[in-house]
PDB file of C-alpha atoms and ligand atoms in Angstrom:
ATOM      1  CA  MET A   1       3.238-213.633 101.179  1.00 85.00           C
ATOM      2  CA  LYS A   2       6.837-212.565 101.733  1.00 95.00           C
ATOM      3  CA  TYR A   3       7.926-208.920 101.514  1.00 98.00           C
ATOM      4  CA  ASN A   4       9.588-208.194  98.154  1.00 98.00           C
ATOM      5  CA  GLU A   5      12.817-206.270  98.787  1.00 98.00           C
ATOM      6  CA  ASN A   6      12.843-205.075  95.163  1.00 97.00           C
ATOM      7  CA  ASN A   7       9.577-203.145  95.205  1.00 98.00           C
ATOM      8  CA  ILE A   8       9.932-199.517  94.144  1.00 98.00           C
ATOM      9  CA  PHE A   9       9.258-198.036  97.589  1.00 98.00           C
ATOM     10  CA  ALA A  10      11.894-200.292  99.177  1.00 98.00           C
ATOM     11  CA  LYS A  11      14.331-198.868  96.606  1.00 98.00           C
ATOM     12  CA  ILE A  12      13.255-195.319  97.494  1.00 98.00           C
ATOM     13  CA  LEU A  13      13.766-196.085 101.209  1.00 98.00           C
ATOM     14  CA  ARG A  14      17.252-197.417 100.424  1.00 98.00           C
ATOM     15  CA  LYS A  15      17.870-194.230  98.372  1.00 98.00           C
ATOM     16  CA  GLU A  16      18.587-196.318  95.263  1.00 98.00           C
ATOM     17  CA  ILE A  17      16.069-194.208  93.362  1.00 98.00           C
ATOM     18  CA  PRO A  18      15.085-190.598  94.051  1.00 98.00           C
ATOM     19  CA  CYS A  19      11.802-189.192  95.268  1.00 98.00           C
ATOM     20  CA  LYS A  20      10.357-185.718  95.778  1.00 98.00           C
ATOM     21  CA  LYS A  21      10.539-185.842  99.556  1.00 98.00           C
ATOM     22  CA  ILE A  22       7.984-184.035 101.706  1.00 98.00           C
ATOM     23  CA  TYR A  23       8.848-185.345 105.164  1.00 98.00           C
ATOM     24  CA  GLU A  24      10.880-188.000 106.944  1.00 98.00           C
ATOM     25  CA  ASP A  25      11.287-189.163 110.549  1.00 98.00           C
ATOM     26  CA  ASP A  26      12.155-192.424 112.335  1.00 98.00           C
ATOM     27  CA  TYR A  27       8.873-194.047 111.305  1.00 98.00           C
ATOM     28  CA  VAL A  28       7.766-192.661 107.948  1.00 98.00           C
ATOM     29  CA  LEU A  29       8.898-191.280 104.633  1.00 98.00           C
ATOM     30  CA  SER A  30       6.563-189.083 102.609  1.00 99.00           C
ATOM     31  CA  PHE A  31       6.972-188.018  98.989  1.00 99.00           C
ATOM     32  CA  TYR A  32       4.876-186.863  96.042  1.00 98.00           C
ATOM     33  CA  ASP A  33       3.204-189.483  93.867  1.00 98.00           C
ATOM     34  CA  ILE A  34       4.899-189.676  90.473  1.00 98.00           C
ATOM     35  CA  ASN A  35       1.522-189.759  88.714  1.00 98.00           C
ATOM     36  CA  PRO A  36      -0.692-187.333  90.674  1.00 98.00           C
ATOM     37  CA  GLN A  37      -4.440-187.980  90.578  1.00 97.00           C
ATOM     38  CA  LYS A  38      -5.393-184.710  92.327  1.00 98.00           C
ATOM     39  CA  LYS A  39      -3.832-181.235  92.768  1.00 98.00           C
ATOM     40  CA  ILE A  40      -2.050-182.588  95.807  1.00 98.00           C
ATOM     41  CA  HIS A  41      -1.197-186.288  95.812  1.00 98.00           C
ATOM     42  CA  ALA A  42       1.293-187.381  98.458  1.00 98.00           C
ATOM     43  CA  LEU A  43       2.300-190.821  99.680  1.00 99.00           C
ATOM     44  CA  VAL A  44       3.169-191.722 103.268  1.00 99.00           C
ATOM     45  CA  ILE A  45       4.973-195.007 103.846  1.00 99.00           C
ATOM     46  CA  PRO A  46       6.251-196.702 106.988  1.00 98.00           C
ATOM     47  CA  LYS A  47      10.006-197.297 107.139  1.00 98.00           C
ATOM     48  CA  GLY A  48       9.435-200.900 108.230  1.00 98.00           C
ATOM     49  CA  LYS A  49       8.991-203.697 105.709  1.00 98.00           C
ATOM     50  CA  TYR A  50       5.218-204.174 105.614  1.00 98.00           C
ATOM     51  CA  ILE A  51       3.368-205.368 102.531  1.00 98.00           C
ATOM     52  CA  ASP A  52      -0.012-203.841 103.268  1.00 98.00           C
ATOM     53  CA  LEU A  53      -2.262-202.529 106.033  1.00 98.00           C
ATOM     54  CA  ASP A  54      -3.175-206.014 107.244  1.00 98.00           C
ATOM     55  CA  ASP A  55       0.486-207.032 107.521  1.00 98.00           C
ATOM     56  CA  PHE A  56       1.156-203.751 109.351  1.00 98.00           C
ATOM     57  CA  SER A  57      -1.777-204.110 111.760  1.00 98.00           C
ATOM     58  CA  LEU A  58      -0.743-207.668 112.609  1.00 98.00           C
ATOM     59  CA  ASN A  59       3.015-207.247 112.848  1.00 98.00           C
ATOM     60  CA  ALA A  60       4.042-203.639 113.449  1.00 98.00           C
ATOM     61  CA  SER A  61       4.958-202.427 116.936  1.00 98.00           C
ATOM     62  CA  SER A  62       2.725-199.957 118.770  1.00 98.00           C
ATOM     63  CA  GLU A  63       5.403-197.295 118.192  1.00 98.00           C
ATOM     64  CA  GLU A  64       5.364-197.942 114.441  1.00 98.00           C
ATOM     65  CA  ILE A  65       1.561-197.799 114.316  1.00 98.00           C
ATOM     66  CA  VAL A  66       1.451-194.515 116.219  1.00 98.00           C
ATOM     67  CA  GLY A  67       4.364-193.219 114.129  1.00 98.00           C
ATOM     68  CA  LEU A  68       2.531-193.852 110.865  1.00 98.00           C
ATOM     69  CA  LEU A  69      -0.737-192.266 111.995  1.00 98.00           C
ATOM     70  CA  LYS A  70       1.052-189.249 113.455  1.00 98.00           C
ATOM     71  CA  GLY A  71       3.139-189.050 110.271  1.00 98.00           C
ATOM     72  CA  ILE A  72       0.024-188.761 108.116  1.00 98.00           C
ATOM     73  CA  ASN A  73      -1.139-185.805 110.211  1.00 98.00           C
ATOM     74  CA  ILE A  74       2.282-184.136 110.127  1.00 98.00           C
ATOM     75  CA  VAL A  75       2.406-184.435 106.330  1.00 98.00           C
ATOM     76  CA  ALA A  76      -1.170-183.148 105.947  1.00 98.00           C
ATOM     77  CA  LYS A  77      -0.250-180.134 108.084  1.00 98.00           C
ATOM     78  CA  LYS A  78       2.928-179.530 106.066  1.00 98.00           C
ATOM     79  CA  LEU A  79       0.871-179.587 102.858  1.00 98.00           C
ATOM     80  CA  GLY A  80      -1.748-177.247 104.370  1.00 98.00           C
ATOM     81  CA  ILE A  81      -4.588-179.705 103.841  1.00 98.00           C
ATOM     82  CA  SER A  82      -5.246-180.963 107.390  1.00 98.00           C
ATOM     83  CA  SER A  83      -8.693-180.249 108.785  1.00 97.00           C
ATOM     84  CA  ASP A  84      -7.327-177.628 111.196  1.00 94.00           C
ATOM     85  CA  MET A  85      -5.022-175.856 108.704  1.00 92.00           C
ATOM     86  CA  GLY A  86      -6.872-176.348 105.428  1.00 95.00           C
ATOM     87  CA  LYS A  87      -9.934-177.896 103.842  1.00 97.00           C
ATOM     88  CA  GLY A  88      -9.252-181.566 104.418  1.00 98.00           C
ATOM     89  CA  TYR A  89      -8.165-184.444 102.264  1.00 98.00           C
ATOM     90  CA  ARG A  90      -8.641-188.159 101.649  1.00 98.00           C
ATOM     91  CA  ALA A  91      -6.267-190.746 103.093  1.00 98.00           C
ATOM     92  CA  LEU A  92      -6.539-194.039 101.260  1.00 98.00           C
ATOM     93  CA  ALA A  93      -4.715-197.353 101.387  1.00 98.00           C
ATOM     94  CA  ASN A  94      -5.205-199.941  98.667  1.00 98.00           C
ATOM     95  CA  ILE A  95      -4.861-203.475  99.969  1.00 98.00           C
ATOM     96  CA  SER A  96      -3.868-206.433  97.816  1.00 98.00           C
ATOM     97  CA  GLU A  97      -5.574-207.571  94.622  1.00 97.00           C
ATOM     98  CA  HIS A  98      -9.183-206.436  95.021  1.00 97.00           C
ATOM     99  CA  GLY A  99      -7.998-203.190  96.596  1.00 97.00           C
ATOM    100  CA  GLY A 100      -5.964-202.439  93.472  1.00 97.00           C
ATOM    101  CA  GLN A 101      -2.601-202.277  95.250  1.00 98.00           C
ATOM    102  CA  GLU A 102       0.277-202.049  92.770  1.00 98.00           C
ATOM    103  CA  VAL A 103       3.285-201.457  94.999  1.00 98.00           C
ATOM    104  CA  PRO A 104       3.633-204.141  97.707  1.00 98.00           C
ATOM    105  CA  HIS A 105       4.914-201.842 100.462  1.00 98.00           C
ATOM    106  CA  LEU A 106       2.182-200.299 102.638  1.00 98.00           C
ATOM    107  CA  HIS A 107       1.426-196.730 101.611  1.00 98.00           C
ATOM    108  CA  PHE A 108      -1.269-194.184 102.296  1.00 98.00           C
ATOM    109  CA  HIS A 109      -2.289-191.879  99.472  1.00 98.00           C
ATOM    110  CA  LEU A 110      -3.142-188.337 100.596  1.00 98.00           C
ATOM    111  CA  PHE A 111      -5.356-186.578  98.046  1.00 98.00           C
ATOM    112  CA  GLY A 112      -6.241-182.906  98.458  1.00 98.00           C
ATOM    113  CA  GLY A 113      -5.922-179.336  97.283  1.00 98.00           C
ATOM    114  CA  GLU A 114      -9.350-179.634  95.646  1.00 98.00           C
ATOM    115  CA  LYS A 115     -12.578-181.614  96.168  1.00 97.00           C
ATOM    116  CA  VAL A 116     -11.587-185.237  95.925  1.00 97.00           C
ATOM    117  CA  GLY A 117     -14.919-186.505  94.606  1.00 93.00           C
ATOM    118  CA  LYS A 118     -16.729-189.825  94.838  1.00 93.00           C
ATOM    119  CA  MET A 119     -15.278-192.307  97.265  1.00 91.00           C
ATOM    120  CA  VAL A 120     -15.509-195.316  94.950  1.00 88.00           C
ATOM    121  CA  GLU A 121     -15.653-195.083  91.192  1.00 75.00           C
TER     122      GLU A 121
HETATM  123  P1  AMP B   1      -1.151-198.376  94.655  1.00 90.12           P
HETATM  124  O1  AMP B   1      -1.955-198.706  93.438  1.00 90.12           O
HETATM  125  O2  AMP B   1      -1.993-198.008  95.829  1.00 90.12           O
HETATM  126  O3  AMP B   1      -0.145-199.471  94.969  1.00 90.12           O
HETATM  127  O4  AMP B   1      -0.361-197.052  94.316  1.00 90.12           O
HETATM  128  C1  AMP B   1       0.961-197.014  93.904  1.00 90.12           C
HETATM  129  C2  AMP B   1       1.279-195.559  93.616  1.00 90.12           C
HETATM  130  O5  AMP B   1       2.679-195.404  93.548  1.00 90.12           O
HETATM  131  C3  AMP B   1       0.719-195.044  92.293  1.00 90.12           C
HETATM  132  O6  AMP B   1      -0.138-193.922  92.568  1.00 90.12           O
HETATM  133  C4  AMP B   1       1.952-194.642  91.497  1.00 90.12           C
HETATM  134  O7  AMP B   1       1.758-193.486  90.719  1.00 90.12           O
HETATM  135  C5  AMP B   1       2.964-194.413  92.614  1.00 90.12           C
HETATM  136  N1  AMP B   1       4.372-194.568  92.225  1.00 90.12           N
HETATM  137  C6  AMP B   1       4.941-195.591  91.527  1.00 90.12           C
HETATM  138  N2  AMP B   1       6.255-195.397  91.395  1.00 90.12           N
HETATM  139  C7  AMP B   1       6.538-194.237  92.031  1.00 90.12           C
HETATM  140  C8  AMP B   1       7.732-193.490  92.262  1.00 90.12           C
HETATM  141  N3  AMP B   1       8.926-193.898  91.786  1.00 90.12           N
HETATM  142  N4  AMP B   1       7.652-192.329  92.968  1.00 90.12           N
HETATM  143  C9  AMP B   1       6.458-191.885  93.440  1.00 90.12           C
HETATM  144  N5  AMP B   1       5.298-192.563  93.259  1.00 90.12           N
HETATM  145  C10 AMP B   1       5.341-193.700  92.576  1.00 90.12           C
END
């Protein structure tokens, strides 16, 4: 599958549509989910054009992979939900059809601020 340049997160990265930004560096952009499922619901996306976690794992550079994982921790700290600063959270990536992925640009959901509940409904 080819990366779709018109997906909503690509537009956010190009600043064609706004987002409620939490954090940005060379590797990631993080912003609040428009339709929060928990008290805190943030998204962390890589700046590179990757469709999903499999595409990212296969094709991203080592720097990009480290940058994304470090970015998740930086955002969790900023939100006060990391395991050292707060009470923890769930990081979740939906992958393709059976994973329920709607936006075809890799993103991690960070859910927290309250007990997140059952892992799979
Ligand atoms: P997924 O089902 O894993 O692809 O999740 C896509 C997520 O993107 C959903 O939780 C949506 O609420 C969220 N979303 C869609 N459009 C926007 C937007 N413009 N800004 C922030 N979050 C968005």
